[in-house]
Coordinates of C-alpha atoms and ligand atoms in Angstrom, one line a residue:
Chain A
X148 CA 13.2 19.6 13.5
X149 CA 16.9 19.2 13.5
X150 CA 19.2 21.8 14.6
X151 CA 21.8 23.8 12.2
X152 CA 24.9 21.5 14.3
X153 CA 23.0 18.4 13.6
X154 CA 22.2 18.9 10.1
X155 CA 26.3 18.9 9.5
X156 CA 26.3 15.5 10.4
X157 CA 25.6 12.5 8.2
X158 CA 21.9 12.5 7.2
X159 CA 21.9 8.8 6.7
X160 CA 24.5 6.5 8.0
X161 CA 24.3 2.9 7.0
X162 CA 27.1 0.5 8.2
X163 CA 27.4 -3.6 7.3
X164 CA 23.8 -4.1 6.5
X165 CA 22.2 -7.4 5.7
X166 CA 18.7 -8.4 5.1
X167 CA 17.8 -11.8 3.7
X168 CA 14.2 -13.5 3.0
X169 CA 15.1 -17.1 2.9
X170 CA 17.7 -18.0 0.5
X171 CA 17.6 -14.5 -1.1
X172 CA 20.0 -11.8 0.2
X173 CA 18.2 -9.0 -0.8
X174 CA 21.2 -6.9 0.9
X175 CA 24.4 -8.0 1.8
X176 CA 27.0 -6.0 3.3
X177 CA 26.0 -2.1 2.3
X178 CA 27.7 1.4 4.1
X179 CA 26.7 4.1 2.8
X180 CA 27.0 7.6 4.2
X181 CA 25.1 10.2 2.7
X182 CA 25.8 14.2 3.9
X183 CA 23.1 16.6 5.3
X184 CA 21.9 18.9 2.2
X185 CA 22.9 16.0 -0.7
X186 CA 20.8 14.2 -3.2
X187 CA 21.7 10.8 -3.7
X188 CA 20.5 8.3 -5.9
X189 CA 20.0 4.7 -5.1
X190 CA 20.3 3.4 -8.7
X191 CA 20.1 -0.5 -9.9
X192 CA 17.1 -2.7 -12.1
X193 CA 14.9 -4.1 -10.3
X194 CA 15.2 -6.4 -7.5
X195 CA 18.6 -5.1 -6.4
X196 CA 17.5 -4.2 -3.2
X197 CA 16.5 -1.0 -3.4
X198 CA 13.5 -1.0 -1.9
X199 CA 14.6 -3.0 1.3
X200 CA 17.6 -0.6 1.1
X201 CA 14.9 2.1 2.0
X202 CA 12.7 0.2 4.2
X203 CA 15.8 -0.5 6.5
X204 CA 16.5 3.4 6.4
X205 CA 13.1 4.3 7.7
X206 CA 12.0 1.2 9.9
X207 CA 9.8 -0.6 8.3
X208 CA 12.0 -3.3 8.1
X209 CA 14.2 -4.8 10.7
X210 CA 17.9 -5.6 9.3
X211 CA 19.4 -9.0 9.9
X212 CA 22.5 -7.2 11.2
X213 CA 24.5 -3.3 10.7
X214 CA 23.6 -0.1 12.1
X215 CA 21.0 2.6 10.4
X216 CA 21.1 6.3 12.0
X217 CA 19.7 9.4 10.7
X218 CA 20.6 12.3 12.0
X219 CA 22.5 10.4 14.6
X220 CA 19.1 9.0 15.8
X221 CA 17.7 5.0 15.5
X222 CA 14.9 5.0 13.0
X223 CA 11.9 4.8 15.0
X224 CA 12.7 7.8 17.3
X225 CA 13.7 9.8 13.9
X226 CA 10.0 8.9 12.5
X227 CA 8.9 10.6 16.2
X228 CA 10.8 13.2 15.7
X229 CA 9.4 14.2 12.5
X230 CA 12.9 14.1 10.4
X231 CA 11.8 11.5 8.4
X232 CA 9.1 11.8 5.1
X233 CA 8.8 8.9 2.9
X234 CA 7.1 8.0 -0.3
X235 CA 7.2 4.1 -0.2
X236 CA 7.0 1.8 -3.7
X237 CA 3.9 0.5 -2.5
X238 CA 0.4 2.3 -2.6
X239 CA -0.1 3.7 0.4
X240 CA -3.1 5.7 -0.5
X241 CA -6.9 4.8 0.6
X242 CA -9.9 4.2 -1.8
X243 CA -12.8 5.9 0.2
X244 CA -10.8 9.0 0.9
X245 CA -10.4 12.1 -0.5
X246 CA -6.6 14.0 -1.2
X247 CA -7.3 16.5 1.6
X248 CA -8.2 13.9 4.2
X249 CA -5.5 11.5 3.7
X250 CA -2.5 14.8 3.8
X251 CA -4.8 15.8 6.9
X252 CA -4.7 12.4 8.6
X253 CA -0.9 11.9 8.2
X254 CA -0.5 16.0 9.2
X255 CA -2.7 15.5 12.8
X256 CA -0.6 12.6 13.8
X257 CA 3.1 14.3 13.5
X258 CA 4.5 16.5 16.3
X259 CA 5.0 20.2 13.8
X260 CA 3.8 19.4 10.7
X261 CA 3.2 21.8 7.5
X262 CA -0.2 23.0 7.1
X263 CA -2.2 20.8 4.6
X264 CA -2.5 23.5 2.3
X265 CA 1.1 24.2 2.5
X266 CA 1.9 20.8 2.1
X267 CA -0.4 19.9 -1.4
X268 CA 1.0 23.7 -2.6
X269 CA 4.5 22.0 -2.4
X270 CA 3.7 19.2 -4.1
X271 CA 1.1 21.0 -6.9
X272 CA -2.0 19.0 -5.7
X273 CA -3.7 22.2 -4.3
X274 CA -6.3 21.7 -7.1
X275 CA -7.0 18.2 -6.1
X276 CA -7.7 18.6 -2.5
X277 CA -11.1 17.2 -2.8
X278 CA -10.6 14.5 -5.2
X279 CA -11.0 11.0 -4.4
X280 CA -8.0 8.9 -4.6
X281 CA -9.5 6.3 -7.2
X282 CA -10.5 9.3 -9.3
X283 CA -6.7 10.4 -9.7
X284 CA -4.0 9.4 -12.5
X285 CA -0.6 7.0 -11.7
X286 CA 1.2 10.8 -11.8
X287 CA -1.6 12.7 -9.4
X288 CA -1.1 9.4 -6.6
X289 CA 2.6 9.8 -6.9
X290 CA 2.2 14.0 -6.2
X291 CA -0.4 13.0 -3.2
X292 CA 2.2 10.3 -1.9
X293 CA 4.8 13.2 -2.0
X294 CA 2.5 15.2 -0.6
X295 CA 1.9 12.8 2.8
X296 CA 5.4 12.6 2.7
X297 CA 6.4 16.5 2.7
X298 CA 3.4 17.2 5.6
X299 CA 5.9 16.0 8.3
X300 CA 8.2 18.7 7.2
X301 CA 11.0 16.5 7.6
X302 CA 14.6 16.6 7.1
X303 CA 15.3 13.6 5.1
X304 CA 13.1 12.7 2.6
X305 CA 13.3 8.7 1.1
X306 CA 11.5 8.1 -2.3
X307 CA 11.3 4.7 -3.8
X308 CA 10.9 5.0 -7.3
X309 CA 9.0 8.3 -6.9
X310 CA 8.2 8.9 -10.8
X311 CA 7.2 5.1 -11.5
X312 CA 4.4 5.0 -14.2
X313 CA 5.0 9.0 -15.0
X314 CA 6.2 10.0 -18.8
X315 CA 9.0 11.9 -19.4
X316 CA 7.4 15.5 -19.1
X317 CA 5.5 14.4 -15.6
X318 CA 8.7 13.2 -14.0
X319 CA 10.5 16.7 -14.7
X320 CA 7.4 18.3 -13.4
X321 CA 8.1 16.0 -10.2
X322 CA 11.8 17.2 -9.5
X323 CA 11.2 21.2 -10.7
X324 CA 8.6 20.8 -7.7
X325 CA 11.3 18.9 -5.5
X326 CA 13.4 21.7 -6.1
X327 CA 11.9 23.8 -3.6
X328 CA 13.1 21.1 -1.2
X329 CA 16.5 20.1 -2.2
X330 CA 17.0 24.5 -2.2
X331 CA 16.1 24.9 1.7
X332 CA 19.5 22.4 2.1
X333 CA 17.6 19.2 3.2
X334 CA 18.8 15.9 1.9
X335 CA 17.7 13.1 -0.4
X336 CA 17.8 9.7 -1.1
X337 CA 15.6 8.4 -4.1
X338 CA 15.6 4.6 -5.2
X339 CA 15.0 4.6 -9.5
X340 CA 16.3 2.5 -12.3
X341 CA 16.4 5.0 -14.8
X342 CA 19.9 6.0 -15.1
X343 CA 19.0 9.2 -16.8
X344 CA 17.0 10.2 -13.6
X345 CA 20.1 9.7 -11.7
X346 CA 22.4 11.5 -13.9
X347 CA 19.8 14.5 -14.0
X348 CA 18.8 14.9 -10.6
X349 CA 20.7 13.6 -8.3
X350 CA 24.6 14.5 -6.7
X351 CA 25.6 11.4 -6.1
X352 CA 24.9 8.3 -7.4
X353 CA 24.9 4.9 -5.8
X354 CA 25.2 1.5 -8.2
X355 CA 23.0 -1.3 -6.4
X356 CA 23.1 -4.7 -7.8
X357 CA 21.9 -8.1 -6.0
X358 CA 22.3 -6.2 -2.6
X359 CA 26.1 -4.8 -2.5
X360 CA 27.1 -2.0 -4.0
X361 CA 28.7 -1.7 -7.3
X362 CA 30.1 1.8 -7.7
X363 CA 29.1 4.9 -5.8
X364 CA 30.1 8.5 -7.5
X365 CA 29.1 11.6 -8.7
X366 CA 27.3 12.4 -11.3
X367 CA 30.4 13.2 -13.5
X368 CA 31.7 9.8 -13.6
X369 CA 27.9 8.8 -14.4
X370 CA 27.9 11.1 -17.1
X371 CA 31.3 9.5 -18.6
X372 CA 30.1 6.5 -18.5
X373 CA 27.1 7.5 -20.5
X374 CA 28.7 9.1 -23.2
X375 CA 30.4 5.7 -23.8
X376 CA 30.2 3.9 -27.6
X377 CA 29.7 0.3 -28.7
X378 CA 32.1 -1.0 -31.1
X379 CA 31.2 -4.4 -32.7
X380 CA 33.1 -5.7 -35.5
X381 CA 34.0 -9.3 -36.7
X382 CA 37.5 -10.6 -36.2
X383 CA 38.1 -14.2 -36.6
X384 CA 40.2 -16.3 -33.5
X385 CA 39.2 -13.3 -31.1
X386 CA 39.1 -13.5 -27.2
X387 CA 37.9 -12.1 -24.7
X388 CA 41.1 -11.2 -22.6
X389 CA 42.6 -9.5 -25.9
X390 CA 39.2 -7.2 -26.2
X391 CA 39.4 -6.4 -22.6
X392 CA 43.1 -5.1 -22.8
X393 CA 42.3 -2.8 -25.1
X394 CA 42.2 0.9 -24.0
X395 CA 39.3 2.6 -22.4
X396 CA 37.4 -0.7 -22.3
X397 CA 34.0 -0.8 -20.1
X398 CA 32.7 -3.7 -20.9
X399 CA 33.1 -6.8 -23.5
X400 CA 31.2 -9.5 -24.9
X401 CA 32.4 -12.4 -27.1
X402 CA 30.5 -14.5 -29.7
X403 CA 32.0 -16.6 -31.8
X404 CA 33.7 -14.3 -33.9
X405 CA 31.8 -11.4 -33.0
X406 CA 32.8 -9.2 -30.5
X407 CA 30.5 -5.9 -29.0
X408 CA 33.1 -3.1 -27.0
X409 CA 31.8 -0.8 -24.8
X410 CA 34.3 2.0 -24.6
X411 CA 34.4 5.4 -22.9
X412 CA 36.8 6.5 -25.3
X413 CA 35.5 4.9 -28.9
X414 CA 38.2 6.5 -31.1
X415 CA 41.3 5.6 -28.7
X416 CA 39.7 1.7 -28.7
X417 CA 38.9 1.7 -32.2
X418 CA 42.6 2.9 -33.0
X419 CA 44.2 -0.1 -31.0
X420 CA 41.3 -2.4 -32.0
X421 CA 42.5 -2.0 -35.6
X422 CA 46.3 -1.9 -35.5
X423 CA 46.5 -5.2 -33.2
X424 CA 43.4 -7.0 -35.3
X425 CA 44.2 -6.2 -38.7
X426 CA 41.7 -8.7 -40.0
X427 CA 38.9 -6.8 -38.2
X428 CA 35.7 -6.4 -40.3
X429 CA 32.7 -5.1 -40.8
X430 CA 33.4 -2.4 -37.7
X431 CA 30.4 -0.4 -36.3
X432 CA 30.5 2.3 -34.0
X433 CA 27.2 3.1 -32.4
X434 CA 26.3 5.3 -29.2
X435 CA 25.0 3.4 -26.1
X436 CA 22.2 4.2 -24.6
X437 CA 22.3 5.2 -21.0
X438 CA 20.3 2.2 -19.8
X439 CA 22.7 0.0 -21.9
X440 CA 25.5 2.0 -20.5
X441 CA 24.2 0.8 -16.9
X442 CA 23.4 -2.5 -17.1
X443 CA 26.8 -3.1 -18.8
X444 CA 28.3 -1.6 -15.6
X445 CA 25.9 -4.1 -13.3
X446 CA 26.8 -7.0 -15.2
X447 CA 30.6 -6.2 -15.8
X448 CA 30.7 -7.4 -11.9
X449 CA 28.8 -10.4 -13.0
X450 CA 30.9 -11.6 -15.5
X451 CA 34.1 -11.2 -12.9
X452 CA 31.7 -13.7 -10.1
X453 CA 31.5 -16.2 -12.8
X454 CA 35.3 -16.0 -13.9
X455 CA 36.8 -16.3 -10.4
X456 CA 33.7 -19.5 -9.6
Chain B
X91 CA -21.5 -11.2 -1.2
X92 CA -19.0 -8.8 -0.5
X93 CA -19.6 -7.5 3.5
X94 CA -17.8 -4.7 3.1
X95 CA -19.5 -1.6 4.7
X96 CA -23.3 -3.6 5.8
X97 CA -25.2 -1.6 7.6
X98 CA -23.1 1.3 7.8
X99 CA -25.7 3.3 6.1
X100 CA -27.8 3.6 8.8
X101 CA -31.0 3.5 6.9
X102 CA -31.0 0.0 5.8
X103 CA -31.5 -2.2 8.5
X104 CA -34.5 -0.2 9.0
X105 CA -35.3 -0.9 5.5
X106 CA -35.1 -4.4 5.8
X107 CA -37.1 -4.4 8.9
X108 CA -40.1 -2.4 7.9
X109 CA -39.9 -5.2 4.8
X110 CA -39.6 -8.7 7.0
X111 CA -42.3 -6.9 9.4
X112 CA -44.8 -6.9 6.5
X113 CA -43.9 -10.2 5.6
X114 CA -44.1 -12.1 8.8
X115 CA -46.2 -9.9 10.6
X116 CA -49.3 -12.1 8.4
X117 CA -47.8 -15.1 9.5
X118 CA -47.7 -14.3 13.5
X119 CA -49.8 -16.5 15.8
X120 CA -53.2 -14.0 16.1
X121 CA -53.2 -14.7 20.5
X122 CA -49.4 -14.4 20.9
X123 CA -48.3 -12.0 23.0
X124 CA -45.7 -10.6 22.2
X125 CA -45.8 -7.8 19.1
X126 CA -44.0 -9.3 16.0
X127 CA -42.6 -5.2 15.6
X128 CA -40.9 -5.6 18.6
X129 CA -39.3 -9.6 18.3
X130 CA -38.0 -8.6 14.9
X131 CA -36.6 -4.8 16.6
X132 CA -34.1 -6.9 18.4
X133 CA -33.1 -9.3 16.0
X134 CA -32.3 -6.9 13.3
X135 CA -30.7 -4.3 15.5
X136 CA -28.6 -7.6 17.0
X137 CA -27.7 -8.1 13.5
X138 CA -27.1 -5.3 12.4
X139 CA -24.3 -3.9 14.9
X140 CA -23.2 -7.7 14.5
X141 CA -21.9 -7.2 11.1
X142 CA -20.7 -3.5 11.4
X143 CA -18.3 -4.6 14.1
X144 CA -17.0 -7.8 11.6
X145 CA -16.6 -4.9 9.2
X146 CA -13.7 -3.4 10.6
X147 CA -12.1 -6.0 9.7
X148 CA -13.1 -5.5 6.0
X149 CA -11.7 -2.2 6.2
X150 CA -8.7 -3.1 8.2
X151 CA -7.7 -5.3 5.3
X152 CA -8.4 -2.9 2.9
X153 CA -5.9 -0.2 4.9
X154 CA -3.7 -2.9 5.4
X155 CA -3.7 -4.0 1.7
X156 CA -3.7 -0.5 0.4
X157 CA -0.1 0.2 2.5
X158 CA -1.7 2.9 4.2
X159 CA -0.7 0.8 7.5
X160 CA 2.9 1.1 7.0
X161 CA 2.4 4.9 5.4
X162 CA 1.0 5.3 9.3
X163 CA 4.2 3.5 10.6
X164 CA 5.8 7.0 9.2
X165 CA 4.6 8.8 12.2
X166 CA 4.1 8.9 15.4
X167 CA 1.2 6.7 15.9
X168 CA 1.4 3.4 17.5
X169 CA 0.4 0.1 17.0
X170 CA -2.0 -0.4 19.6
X171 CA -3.2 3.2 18.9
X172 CA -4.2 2.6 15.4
X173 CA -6.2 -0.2 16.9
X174 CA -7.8 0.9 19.9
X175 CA -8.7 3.7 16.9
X176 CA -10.2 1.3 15.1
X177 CA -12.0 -0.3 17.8
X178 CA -13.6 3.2 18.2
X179 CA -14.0 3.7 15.1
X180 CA -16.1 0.2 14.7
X181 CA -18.5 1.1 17.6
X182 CA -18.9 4.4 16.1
X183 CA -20.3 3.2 13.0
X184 CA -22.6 1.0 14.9
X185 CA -24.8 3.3 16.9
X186 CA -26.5 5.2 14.5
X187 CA -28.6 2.0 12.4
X188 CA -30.1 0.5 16.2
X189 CA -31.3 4.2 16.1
X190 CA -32.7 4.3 12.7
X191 CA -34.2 1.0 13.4
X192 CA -36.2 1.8 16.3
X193 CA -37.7 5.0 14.9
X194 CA -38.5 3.1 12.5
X195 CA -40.4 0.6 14.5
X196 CA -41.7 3.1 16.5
X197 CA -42.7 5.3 13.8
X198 CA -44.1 2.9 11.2
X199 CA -45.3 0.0 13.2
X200 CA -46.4 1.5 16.2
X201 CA -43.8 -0.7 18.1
X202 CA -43.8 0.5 22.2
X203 CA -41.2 -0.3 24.5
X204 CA -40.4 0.8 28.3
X205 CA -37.3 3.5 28.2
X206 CA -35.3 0.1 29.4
X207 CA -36.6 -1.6 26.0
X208 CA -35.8 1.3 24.0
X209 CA -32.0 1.3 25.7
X210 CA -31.4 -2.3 25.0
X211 CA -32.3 -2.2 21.4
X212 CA -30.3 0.8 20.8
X213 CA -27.1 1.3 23.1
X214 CA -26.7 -1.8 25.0
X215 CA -26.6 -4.0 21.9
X216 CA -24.3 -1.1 20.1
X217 CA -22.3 -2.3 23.4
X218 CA -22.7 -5.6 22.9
X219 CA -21.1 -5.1 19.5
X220 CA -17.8 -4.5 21.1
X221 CA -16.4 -7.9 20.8
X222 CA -17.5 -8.4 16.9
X223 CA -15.0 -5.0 16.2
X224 CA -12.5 -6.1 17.8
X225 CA -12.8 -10.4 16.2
X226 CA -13.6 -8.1 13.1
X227 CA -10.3 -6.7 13.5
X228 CA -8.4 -9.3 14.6
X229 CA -9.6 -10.9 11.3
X230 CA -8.6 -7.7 9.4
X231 CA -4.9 -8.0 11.0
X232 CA -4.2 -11.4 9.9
X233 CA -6.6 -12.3 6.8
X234 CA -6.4 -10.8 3.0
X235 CA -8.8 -9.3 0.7
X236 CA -9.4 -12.4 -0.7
X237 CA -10.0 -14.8 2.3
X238 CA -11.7 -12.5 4.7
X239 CA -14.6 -11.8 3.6
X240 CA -15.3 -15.5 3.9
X241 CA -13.7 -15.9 7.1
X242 CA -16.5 -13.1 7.9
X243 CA -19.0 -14.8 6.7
X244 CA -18.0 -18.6 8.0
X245 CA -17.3 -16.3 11.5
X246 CA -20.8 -14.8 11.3
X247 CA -22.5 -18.4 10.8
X248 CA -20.8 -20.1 13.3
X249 CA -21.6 -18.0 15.7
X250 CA -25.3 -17.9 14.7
X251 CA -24.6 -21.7 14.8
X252 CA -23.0 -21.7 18.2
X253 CA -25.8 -19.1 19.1
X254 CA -28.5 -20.5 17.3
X255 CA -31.5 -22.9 18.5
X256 CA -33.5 -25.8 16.1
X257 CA -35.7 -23.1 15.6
X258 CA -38.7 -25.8 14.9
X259 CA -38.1 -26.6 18.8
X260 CA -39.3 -23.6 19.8
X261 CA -42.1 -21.5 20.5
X262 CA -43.3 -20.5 16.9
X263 CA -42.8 -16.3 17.3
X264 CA -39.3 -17.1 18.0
X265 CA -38.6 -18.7 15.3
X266 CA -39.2 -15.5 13.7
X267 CA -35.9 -13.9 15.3
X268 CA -34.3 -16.3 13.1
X269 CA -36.0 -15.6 10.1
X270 CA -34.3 -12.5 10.4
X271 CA -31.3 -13.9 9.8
X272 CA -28.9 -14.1 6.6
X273 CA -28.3 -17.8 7.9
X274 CA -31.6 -18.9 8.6
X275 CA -32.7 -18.2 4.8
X276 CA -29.1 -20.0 3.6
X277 CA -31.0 -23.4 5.6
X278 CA -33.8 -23.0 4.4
X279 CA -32.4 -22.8 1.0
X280 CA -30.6 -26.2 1.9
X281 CA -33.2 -27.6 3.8
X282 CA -35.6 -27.6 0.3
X283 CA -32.6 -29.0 -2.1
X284 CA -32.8 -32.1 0.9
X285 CA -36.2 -32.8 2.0
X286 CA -38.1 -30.4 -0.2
X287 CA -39.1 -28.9 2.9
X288 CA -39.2 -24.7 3.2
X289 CA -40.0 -22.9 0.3
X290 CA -36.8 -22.1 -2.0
X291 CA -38.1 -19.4 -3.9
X292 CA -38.8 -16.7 -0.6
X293 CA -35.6 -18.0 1.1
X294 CA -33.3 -17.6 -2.3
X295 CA -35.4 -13.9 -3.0
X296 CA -34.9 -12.2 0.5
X297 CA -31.1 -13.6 0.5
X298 CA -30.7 -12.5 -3.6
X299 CA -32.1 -9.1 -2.4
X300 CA -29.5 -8.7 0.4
X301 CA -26.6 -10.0 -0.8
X302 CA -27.7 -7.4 -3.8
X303 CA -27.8 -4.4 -1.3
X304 CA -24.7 -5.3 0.4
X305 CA -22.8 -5.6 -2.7
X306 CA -24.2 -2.6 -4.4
X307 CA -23.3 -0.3 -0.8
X308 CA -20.2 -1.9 -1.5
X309 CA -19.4 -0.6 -5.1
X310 CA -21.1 2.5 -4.2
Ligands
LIG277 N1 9.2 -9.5 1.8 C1 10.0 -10.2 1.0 N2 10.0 -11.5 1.0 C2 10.8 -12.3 0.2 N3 11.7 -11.7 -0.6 C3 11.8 -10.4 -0.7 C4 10.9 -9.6 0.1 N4 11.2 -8.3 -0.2 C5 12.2 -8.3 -1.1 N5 12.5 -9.6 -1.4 C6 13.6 -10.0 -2.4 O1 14.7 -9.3 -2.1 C7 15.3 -8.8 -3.3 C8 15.4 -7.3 -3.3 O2 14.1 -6.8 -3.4 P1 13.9 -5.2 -3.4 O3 14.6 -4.6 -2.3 O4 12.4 -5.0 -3.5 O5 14.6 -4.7 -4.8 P2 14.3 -3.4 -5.7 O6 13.5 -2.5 -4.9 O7 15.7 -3.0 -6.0 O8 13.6 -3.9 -6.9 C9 14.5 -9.4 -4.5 O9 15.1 -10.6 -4.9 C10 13.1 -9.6 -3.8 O10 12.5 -10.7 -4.4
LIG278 MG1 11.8 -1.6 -5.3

């Protein structure tokens, strides 16, 4: 358990981490400070780098080179110290053994952890204590995974995509019970590609994309960016430069003649759009969705690689 | 076949034993003397603790596959812990069907052994078993699902190879030991597709019926 001084320092301090498999640098180059007490988001599609991201965090996975501390403490000796709970992507849950058994098994190897009960009460498996893990649904194994991961009653809890494979009215039911949590002041870091999640439940959110970070703000700017518009319209001898200096431009793609906007301010670009393009037809203003909202941010850094190459 | 947990139910090596007795106990020299109950005691009870020991490694895998091993890298156990665990673990599971086994014998076909006897077919081959938990888990740390349940099996006849005798050189009651084995049936099985020796149909039954067993503990 960490003390009230500690928790005032950074719960998770990343600095200059790599990790590469082969020719793939799966992270390049990521700090990343996250404060005792906040909930941050680790938010990109898949194979940002996410998940090694969160391996790194808890040691499972040795970085090529930068420096991981939580709490101020290496990895390894924050596992033994009980400060760090984790719900990993993958499995993690036996065949032959029942809910109860697995929570107790994790529970009798960590130095103070919650009672079993407690820890499936938390999580709102208490009524599947004796049920066999292939007997459970995708949502149930996520629960039981937070479950094994709350029974440490640690300080810092990681969560790679902790609702994957749960509908809409499951994954609420997941963060009303993380609540309970995120209210005693402990922190969070939870990997997800649904914006939405982000926006909803988290502080601070964290753009990953092909290992480096992106963008990295709070859940106002996220919620700007979402209520941005698509214009798309027509206008013969267009390019892209002239689309992109319009105001309150996000993003811009060019075909041929046609031309899709993604604004965070639709009426002040549609205004310019048609005083400077006077020829402009068939215009169409449409809200984005927050995915498409997203990936246009993700691959608005793309387009810049492949201009400056 | 699928190994997975052989023999971990204790009852069924006892099963198979009080079913091979009747089988070969007609065939058994009338002067030998030694009692068939007793020769085919051993050699199940060998075989038996044989394969619960490789079976670690089945489960290994299966902890390994499932992520549970890195969801046990979360706390404060270490590596060599959750081995020597599973080490334990392995012998564990191996005492009980010796001790099935020799009631059985005892109980059902009047088998009688010095206490020494009794010891050796019950705890000192459990002991024995040792080394097969930890090669069982050895192959458990570096196989996958897929490939180790045949590195098991190819393990399990080599070493009856490595182990084994031409058992037509040999005094006939011991070649009854080997009838007790998976990998004696699997020859004889080739043996008649060669020379049209040994009889194909009792070799291919007894192994049909145990690879049957094993899978069905394993779905079970
Ligand atoms: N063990 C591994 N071996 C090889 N490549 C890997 C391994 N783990 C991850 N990668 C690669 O690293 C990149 C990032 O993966 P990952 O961290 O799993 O992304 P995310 O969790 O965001 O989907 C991907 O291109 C993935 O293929
Ligand atoms: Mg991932």
């Amino acid at each position: 358990m960490i003390s009230q001084a500690e928790r005032r320092d950074a719960a998770v301090r990343v600095q200059g981490l790599r990790k590469h498999y082969g020719a793939v640098h799966a992270v390049k180059e990521v700090d990343l400070t996250s404060k005792a007490g906040e909930v941050v988001a680790l938010l990109g599609p898949n194979g940002a780098g996410k998940s090694t991201m969160v391996d790194m965090i808890v040691g499972l996975t040795k970085p090529d080179s930068g420096i991981v501390q939580v709490f101020g403490l290496p990895p390894r000796q924050a596992v033994l110290e009980g400060v760090i709970g984790a719900m990993l992507q993958e499995g993690a849950l036996l065949d032959d053994a029942t809910v109860i058994e697995m929570v107790g098994m994790v529970a009798s190897l960590h130095k103070n952890p919650l009672p079993v009960r407690e820890a499936l009460r938390k999580a709102g498996i208490e009524d599947l204590a004796r049920r066999r893990s292939t007997k459970l649904s995708t949502g149930q194994k996520q629960r039981v995974r937070f479950a094994v991961a709350l029974v440490a009653d640690p300080d810092l809890l990681l969560l790679d995509e902790p609702t994957a494979g749960m509908d809409v009215r499951r994954r609420r039911e997941f963060w009303h019970s993380m609540q309970e949590f995120t209210a005693s002041g402990r922190t969070v870091m939870f990997a997800t590609h649904y914006l939405e999640e982000a926006e909803e439940f988290a502080d601070r959110v964290v753009f990953l994309r092909d290992g480096s970070t992106v963008a990295d703000g709070s859940v106002a700017q996220v919620r700007s960016l979402a209520a941005g518009r698509t214009l798309r319209a027509t206008v013969s001898g267009v390019s892209e430069p002239a689309m992109r200096a319009l105001p309150s431009v996000v993003n811009v793609e060019v075909r041929q003649d046609k031309v899709a906007v993604l604004s965070s301010d639709s009426d002040t670009t549609l205004r310019a759009l048609l005083s400077r393009f006077q020829h402009a037809r068939d215009v169409e203003v449409v809200g984005v969705g927050l995915d498409e909202a997203f990936l246009a941010l993700t691959s608005r850094t793309r387009t810049g690689e492949s201009e400056l190459s | 076949m699928s190994p997975e947990p052989s023999c971990s139910s204790s009852g069924f090596p006892a099963l198979f034993y009080l079913l091979e007795a009747v089988i070969f106990g007609s065939q058994w020299p009338a002067r030998s003397a030694i009692d068939p109950g007793a020769v085919l005691l051993a050699a199940m009870a060998g075989w038996g603790v044989l394969i619960s020991g490789m079976l670690v490694g089945a489960r290994v895998v299966n902890e390994r596959e499932a992520g549970w091993q890195r969801q046990l890298r979360l706390t404060p156990l270490t590596g060599g812990g959750y081995l020597l665990g599973k080490v334990a673990v392995g012998m564990l599971v191996s005492i009980p069907p010796p001790i099935v086994l020799a009631l059985a014998a005892a109980l059902f076909r009047d088998v009688r052994l010095d206490l020494g006897g009794w010891l050796f077919v019950t705890l000192v081959i459990t002991l024995g078993g040792t080394p097969f938990a930890i090669l069982g888990l050895l192959i458990g740390q570096f196989g996958n699902k897929k490939n180790t349940q045949q590195i098991i099996i190819i393990g399990m006849l080599v070493l009856a190879i490595f182990g084994g005798i031409p058992l037509d050189a040999l005094p006939a009651w011991f070649s009854y030991i080997g009838y007790a084995t998976p990998s004696c049936w699997l020859t004889d099985l080739g043996r008649a597709g060669i020379e049209m020796g040994g009889d194909p149909m009792r070799a291919g039954m007894i192994l049909l019926i145990r690879c049957d067993a094993d899978r069905r503990r394993a779905t079970a």
